[in-house]
Coordinates of N, CA, C and O in Angstrom, one line a residue:
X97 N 42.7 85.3 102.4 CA 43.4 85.7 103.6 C 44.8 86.0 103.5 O 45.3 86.8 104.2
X98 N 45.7 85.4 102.3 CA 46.8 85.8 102.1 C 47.1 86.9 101.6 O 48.3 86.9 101.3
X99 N 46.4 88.1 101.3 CA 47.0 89.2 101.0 C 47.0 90.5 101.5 O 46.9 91.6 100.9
X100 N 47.0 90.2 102.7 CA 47.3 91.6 103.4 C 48.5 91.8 104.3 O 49.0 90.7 104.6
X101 N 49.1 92.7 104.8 CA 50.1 92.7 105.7 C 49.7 92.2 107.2 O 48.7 92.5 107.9
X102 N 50.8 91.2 107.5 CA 51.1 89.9 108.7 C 50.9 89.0 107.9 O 51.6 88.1 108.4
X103 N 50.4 88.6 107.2 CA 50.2 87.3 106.2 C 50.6 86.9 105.5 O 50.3 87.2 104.3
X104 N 51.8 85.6 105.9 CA 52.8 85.5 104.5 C 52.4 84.6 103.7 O 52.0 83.5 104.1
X105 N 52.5 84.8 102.4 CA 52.1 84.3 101.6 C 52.6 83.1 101.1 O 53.8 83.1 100.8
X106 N 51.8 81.9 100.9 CA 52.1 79.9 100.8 C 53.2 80.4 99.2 O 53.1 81.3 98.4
X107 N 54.1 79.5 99.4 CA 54.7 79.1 98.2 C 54.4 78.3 97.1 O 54.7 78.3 95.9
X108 N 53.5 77.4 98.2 CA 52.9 76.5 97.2 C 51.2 76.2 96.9 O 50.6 77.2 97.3
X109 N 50.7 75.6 96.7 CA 48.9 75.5 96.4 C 48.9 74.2 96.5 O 47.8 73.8 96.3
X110 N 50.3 73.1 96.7 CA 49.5 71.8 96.6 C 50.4 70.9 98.1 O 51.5 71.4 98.3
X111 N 50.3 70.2 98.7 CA 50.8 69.9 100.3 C 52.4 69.2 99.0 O 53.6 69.5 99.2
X112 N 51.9 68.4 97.8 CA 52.8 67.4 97.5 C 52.7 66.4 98.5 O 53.9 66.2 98.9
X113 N 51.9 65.5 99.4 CA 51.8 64.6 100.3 C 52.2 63.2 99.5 O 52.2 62.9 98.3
X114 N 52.5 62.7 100.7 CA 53.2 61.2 100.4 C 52.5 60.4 102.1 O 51.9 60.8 103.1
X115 N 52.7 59.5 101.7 CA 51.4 58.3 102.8 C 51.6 58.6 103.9 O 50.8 58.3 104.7
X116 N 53.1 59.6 104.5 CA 53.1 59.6 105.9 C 52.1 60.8 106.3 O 51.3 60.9 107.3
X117 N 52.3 61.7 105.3 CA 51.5 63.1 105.4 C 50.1 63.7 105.0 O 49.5 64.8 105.2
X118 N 49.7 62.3 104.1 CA 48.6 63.0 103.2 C 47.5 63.1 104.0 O 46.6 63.9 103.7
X119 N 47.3 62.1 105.3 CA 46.4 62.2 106.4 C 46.2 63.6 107.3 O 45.1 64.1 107.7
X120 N 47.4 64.2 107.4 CA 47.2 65.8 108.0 C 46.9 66.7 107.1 O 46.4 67.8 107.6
X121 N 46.9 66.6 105.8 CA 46.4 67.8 105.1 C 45.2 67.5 104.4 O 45.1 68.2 103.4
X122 N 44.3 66.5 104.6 CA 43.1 65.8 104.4 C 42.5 66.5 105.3 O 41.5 67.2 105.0
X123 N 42.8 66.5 106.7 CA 42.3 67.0 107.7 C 42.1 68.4 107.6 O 41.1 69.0 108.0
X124 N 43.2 69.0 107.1 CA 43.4 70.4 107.3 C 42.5 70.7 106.1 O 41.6 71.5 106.6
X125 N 42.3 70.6 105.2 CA 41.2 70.7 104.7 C 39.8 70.9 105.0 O 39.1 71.9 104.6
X126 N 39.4 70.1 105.8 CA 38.2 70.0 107.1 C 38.3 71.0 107.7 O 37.2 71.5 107.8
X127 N 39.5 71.7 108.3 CA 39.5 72.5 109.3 C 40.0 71.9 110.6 O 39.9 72.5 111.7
X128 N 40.6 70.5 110.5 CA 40.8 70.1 111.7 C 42.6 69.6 111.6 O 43.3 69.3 110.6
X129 N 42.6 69.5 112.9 CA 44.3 69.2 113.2 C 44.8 67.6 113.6 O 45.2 67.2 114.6
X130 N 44.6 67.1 112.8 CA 45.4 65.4 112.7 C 46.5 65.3 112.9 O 47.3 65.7 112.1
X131 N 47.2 64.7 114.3 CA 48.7 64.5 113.9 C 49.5 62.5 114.3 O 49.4 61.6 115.2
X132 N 49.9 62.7 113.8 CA 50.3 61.0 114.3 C 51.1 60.9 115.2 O 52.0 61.7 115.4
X133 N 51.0 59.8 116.0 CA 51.7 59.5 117.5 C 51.3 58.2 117.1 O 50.4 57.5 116.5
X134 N 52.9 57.9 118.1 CA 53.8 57.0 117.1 C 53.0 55.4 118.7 O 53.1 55.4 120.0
X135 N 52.6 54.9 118.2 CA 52.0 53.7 118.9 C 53.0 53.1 119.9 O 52.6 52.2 120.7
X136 N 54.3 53.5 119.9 CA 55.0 52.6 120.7 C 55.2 53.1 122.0 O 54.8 52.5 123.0
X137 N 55.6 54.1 122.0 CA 56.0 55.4 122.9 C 55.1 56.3 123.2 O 54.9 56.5 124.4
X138 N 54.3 57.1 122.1 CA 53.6 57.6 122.5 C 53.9 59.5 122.0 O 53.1 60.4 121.7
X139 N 55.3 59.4 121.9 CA 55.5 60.7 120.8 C 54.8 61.1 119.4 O 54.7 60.5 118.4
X140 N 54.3 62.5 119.7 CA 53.6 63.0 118.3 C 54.5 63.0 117.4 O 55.7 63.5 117.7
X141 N 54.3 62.7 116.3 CA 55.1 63.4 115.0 C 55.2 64.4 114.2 O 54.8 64.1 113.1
X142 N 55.7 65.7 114.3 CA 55.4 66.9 113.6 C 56.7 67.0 113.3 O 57.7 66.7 113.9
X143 N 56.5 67.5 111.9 CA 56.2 66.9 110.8 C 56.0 65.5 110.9 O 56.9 64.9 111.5
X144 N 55.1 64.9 110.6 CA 54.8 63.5 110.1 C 55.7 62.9 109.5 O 55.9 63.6 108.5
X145 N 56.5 61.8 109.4 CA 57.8 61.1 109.0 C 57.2 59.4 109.3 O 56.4 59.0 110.0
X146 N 58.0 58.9 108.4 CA 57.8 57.7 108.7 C 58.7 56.6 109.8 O 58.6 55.4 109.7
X147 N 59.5 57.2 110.6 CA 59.6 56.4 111.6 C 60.0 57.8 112.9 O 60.3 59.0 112.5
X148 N 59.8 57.4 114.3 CA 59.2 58.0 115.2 C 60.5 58.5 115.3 O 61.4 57.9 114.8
X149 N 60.7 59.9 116.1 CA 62.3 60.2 116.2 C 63.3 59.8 117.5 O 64.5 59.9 117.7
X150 N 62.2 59.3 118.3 CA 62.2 59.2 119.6 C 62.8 57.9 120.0 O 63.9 57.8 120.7
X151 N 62.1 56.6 119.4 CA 62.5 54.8 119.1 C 62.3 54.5 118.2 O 62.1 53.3 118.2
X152 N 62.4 55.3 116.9 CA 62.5 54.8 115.4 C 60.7 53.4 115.0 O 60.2 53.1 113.9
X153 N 60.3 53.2 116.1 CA 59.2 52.9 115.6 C 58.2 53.6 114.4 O 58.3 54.8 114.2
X154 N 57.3 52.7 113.5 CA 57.0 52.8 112.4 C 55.7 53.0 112.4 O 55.3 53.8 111.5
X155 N 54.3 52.2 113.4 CA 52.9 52.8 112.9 C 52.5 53.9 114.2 O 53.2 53.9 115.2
X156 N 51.9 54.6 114.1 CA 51.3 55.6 114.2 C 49.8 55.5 114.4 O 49.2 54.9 113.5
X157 N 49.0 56.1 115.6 CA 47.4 56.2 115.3 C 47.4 57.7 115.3 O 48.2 58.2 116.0
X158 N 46.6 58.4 114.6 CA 46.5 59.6 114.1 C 45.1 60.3 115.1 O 43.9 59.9 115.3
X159 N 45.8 61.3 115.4 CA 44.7 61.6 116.9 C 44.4 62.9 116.8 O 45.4 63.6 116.9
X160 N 43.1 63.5 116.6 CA 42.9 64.9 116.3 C 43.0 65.7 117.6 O 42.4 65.4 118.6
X161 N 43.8 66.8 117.3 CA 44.0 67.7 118.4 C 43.3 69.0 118.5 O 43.1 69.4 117.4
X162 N 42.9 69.8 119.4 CA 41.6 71.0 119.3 C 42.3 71.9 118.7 O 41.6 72.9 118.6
X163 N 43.7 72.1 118.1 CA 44.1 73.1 117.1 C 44.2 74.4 118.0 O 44.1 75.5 117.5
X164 N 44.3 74.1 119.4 CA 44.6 75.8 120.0 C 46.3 75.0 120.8 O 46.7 73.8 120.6
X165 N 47.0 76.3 121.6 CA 48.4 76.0 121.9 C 48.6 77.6 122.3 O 47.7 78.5 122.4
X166 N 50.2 77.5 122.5 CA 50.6 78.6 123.4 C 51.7 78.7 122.7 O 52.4 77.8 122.3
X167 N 51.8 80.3 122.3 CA 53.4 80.2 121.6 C 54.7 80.4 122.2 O 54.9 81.3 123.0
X168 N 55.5 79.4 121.9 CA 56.5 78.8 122.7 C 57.6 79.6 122.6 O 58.3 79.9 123.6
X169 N 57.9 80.2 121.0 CA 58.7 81.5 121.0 C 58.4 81.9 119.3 O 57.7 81.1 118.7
X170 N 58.8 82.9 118.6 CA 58.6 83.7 117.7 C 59.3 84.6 117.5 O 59.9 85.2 118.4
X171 N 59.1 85.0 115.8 CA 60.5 86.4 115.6 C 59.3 87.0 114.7 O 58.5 86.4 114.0
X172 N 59.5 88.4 114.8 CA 58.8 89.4 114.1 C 60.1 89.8 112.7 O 61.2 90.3 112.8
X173 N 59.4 89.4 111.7 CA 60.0 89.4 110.2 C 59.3 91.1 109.9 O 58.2 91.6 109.8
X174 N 60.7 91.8 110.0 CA 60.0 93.4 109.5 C 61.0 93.8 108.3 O 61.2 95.0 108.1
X175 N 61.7 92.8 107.3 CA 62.5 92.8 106.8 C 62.1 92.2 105.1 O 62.5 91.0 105.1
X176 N 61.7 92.5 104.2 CA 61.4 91.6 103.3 C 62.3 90.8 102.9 O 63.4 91.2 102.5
X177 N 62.0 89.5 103.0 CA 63.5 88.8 102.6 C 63.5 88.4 100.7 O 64.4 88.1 100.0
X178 N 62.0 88.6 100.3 CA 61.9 88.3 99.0 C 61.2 89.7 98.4 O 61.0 90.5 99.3
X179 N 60.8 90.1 97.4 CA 60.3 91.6 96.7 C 58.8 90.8 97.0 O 58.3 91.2 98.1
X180 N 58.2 90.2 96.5 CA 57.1 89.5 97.0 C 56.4 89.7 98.5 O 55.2 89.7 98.7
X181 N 57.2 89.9 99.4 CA 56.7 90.1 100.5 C 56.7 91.6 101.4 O 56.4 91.7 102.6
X182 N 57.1 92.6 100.3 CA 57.3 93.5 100.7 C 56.1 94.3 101.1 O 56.3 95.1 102.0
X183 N 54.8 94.0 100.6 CA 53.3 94.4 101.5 C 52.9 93.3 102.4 O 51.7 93.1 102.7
X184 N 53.7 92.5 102.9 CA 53.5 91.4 104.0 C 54.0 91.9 105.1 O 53.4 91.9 106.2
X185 N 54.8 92.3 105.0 CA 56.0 92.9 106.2 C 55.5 93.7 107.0 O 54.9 94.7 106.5
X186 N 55.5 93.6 108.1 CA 55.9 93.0 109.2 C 55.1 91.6 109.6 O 53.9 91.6 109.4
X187 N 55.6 90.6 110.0 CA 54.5 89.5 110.2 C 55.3 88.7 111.0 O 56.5 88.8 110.9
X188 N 54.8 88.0 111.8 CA 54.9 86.8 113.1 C 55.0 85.6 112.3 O 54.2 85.3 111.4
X189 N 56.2 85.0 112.8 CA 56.4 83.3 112.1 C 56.7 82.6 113.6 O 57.9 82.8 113.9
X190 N 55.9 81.8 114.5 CA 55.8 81.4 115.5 C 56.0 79.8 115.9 O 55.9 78.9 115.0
X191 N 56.4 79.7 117.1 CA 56.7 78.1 116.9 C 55.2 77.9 118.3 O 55.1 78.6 119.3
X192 N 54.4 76.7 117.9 CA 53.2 76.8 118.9 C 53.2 75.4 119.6 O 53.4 74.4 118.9
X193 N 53.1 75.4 120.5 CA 53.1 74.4 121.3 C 51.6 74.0 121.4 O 50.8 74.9 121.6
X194 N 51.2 72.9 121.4 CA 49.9 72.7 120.9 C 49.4 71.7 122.3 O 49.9 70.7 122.8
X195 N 48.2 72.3 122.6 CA 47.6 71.5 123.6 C 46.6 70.2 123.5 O 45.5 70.5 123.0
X196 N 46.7 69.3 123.9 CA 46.1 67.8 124.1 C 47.6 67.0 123.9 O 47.5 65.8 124.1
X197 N 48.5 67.3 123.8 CA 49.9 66.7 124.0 C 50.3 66.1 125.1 O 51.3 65.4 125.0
X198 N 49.7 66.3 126.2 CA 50.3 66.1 127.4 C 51.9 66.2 127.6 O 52.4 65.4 128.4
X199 N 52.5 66.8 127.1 CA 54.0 66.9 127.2 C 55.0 66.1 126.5 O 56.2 65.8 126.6
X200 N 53.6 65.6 125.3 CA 55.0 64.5 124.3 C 55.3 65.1 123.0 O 55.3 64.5 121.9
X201 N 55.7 66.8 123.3 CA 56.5 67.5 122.5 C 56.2 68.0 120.8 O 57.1 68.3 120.0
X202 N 54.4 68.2 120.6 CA 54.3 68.0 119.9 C 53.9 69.5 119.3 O 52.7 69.8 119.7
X203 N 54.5 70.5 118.6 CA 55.0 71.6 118.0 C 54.9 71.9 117.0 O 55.5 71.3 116.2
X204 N 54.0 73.5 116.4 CA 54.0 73.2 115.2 C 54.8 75.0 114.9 O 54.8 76.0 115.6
X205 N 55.4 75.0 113.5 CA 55.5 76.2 113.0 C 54.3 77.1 112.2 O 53.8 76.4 111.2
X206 N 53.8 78.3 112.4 CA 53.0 78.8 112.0 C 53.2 80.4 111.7 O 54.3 80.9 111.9
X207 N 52.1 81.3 111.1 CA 52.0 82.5 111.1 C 51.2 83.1 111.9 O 50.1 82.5 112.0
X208 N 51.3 84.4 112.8 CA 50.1 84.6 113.8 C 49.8 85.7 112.8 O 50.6 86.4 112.3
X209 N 48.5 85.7 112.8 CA 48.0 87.2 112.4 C 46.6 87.4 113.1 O 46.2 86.8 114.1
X210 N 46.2 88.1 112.5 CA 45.0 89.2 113.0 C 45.2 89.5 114.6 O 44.5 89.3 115.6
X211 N 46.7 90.2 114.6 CA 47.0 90.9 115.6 C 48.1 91.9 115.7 O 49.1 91.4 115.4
X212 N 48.2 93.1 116.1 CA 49.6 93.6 116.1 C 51.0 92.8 116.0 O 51.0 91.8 116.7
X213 N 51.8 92.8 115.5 CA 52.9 92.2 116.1 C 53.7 92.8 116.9 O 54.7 92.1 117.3
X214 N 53.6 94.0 117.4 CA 54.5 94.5 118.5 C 53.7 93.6 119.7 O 54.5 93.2 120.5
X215 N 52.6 93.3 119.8 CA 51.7 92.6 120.5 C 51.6 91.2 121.2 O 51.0 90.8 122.2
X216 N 52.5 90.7 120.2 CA 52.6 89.2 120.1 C 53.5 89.1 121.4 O 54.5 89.8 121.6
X217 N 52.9 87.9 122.4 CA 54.4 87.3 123.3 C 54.4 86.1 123.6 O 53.6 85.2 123.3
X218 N 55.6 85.8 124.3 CA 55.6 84.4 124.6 C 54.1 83.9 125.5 O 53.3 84.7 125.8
X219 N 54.0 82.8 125.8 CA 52.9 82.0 126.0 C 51.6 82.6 125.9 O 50.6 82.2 126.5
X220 N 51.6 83.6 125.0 CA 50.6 83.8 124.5 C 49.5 82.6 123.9 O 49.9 81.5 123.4
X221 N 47.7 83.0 124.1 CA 47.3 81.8 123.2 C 46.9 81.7 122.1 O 46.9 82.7 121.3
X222 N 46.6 80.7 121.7 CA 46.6 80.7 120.0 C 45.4 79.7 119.4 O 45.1 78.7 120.0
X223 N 44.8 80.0 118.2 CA 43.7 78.9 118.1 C 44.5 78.7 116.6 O 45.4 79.5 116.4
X224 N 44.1 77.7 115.6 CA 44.3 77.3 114.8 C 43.0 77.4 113.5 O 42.1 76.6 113.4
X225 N 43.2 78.7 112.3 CA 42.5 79.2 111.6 C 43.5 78.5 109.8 O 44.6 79.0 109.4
X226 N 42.9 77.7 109.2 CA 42.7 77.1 108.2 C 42.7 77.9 107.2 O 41.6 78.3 106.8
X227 N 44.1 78.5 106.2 CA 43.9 79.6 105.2 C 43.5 78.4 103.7 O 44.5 77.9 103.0
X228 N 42.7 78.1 103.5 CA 42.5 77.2 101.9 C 43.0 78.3 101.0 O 42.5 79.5 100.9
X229 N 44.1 77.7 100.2 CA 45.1 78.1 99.5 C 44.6 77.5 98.1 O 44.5 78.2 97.0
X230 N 44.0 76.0 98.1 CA 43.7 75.4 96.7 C 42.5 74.2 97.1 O 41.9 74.2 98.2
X231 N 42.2 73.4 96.1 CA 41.6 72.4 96.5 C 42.3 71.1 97.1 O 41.9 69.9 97.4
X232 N 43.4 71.7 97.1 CA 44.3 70.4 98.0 C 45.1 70.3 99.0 O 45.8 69.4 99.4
X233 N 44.9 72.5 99.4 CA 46.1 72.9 100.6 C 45.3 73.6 101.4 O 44.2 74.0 100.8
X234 N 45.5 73.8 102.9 CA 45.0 74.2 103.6 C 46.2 74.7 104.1 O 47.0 73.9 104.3
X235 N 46.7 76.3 104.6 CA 47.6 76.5 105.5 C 47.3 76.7 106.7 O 46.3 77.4 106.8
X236 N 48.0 76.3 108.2 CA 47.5 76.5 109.1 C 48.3 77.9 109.3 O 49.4 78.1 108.9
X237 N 47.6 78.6 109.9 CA 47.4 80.4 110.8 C 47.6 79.9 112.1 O 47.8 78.8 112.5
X238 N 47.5 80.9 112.8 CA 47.4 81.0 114.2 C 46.7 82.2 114.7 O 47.1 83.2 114.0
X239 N 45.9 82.5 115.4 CA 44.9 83.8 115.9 C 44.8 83.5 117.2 O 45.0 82.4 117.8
X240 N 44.6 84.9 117.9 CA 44.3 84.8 119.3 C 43.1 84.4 119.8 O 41.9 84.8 119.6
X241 N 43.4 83.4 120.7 CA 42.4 82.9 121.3 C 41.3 83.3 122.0 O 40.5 82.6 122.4

């Protein structure tokens, strides 16, 4: 899936997870969206961290979310910033606001493709498409819903 134009290409093939994180990209594997919310409060964690940003609380129950959302805002990259990405160019790097949140701010950064990018707009919707990069990375995409 990474090698066509809108599709930027992972830097890496392995998450490098550590105990706060290795639970989301287990999932992502699967094809599904794990994120931790922090037991005290009630705030999601994105990025996954080990204490909440909200009341610094520390456990977490890990709650799968349907991986669709609305994009909250986004910039169209028509600029190669590396020689590597020069057949990627033009491509959507989006910030998505993810639904089953109920409003506790839980946001992910992504790439939208399999669509124009002149195309792309705010609250646009979005589902969550799983690029397997290796046997231990899953990148999450974004596609229209």
């Amino acid at each position: 899936m990474s090698d066509h134009a809108g599709v930027y290409p992972p830097l890496l093939t392995d998450p490098y997870a550590d105990a706060h994180t290795q639970p989301f990209w287990d999932a992502a594997l699967e094809g599904r969206l794990l994120v931790p919310r922090c037991t005290n409060c009630g705030t999601f964690r994105l990025p996954p961290g080990p204490f909440c940003f909200v009341c610094q609380h520390q456990q977490v129950d890990w709650v799968e979310l349907p991986g669709t959302g609305t994009i909250y805002t986004f910039t169209i990259v028509r600029h190669p910033l590396r020689p590597q990405l020069v057949d990627v160019v033009p491509y959507v790097a989006a910030v998505i606001e993810l639904d089953g949140t109920q409003g506790a701010g839980a946001r992910i950064m992504g790439n939208v493709i399999d669509r124009d990018v002149d195309d792309v707009a705010i609250g646009d919707r979005v589902r969550m498409s799983w690029d397997r990069i290796s046997e231990t990375f899953a990148v999450p995409r974004f596609v229209p819903a």
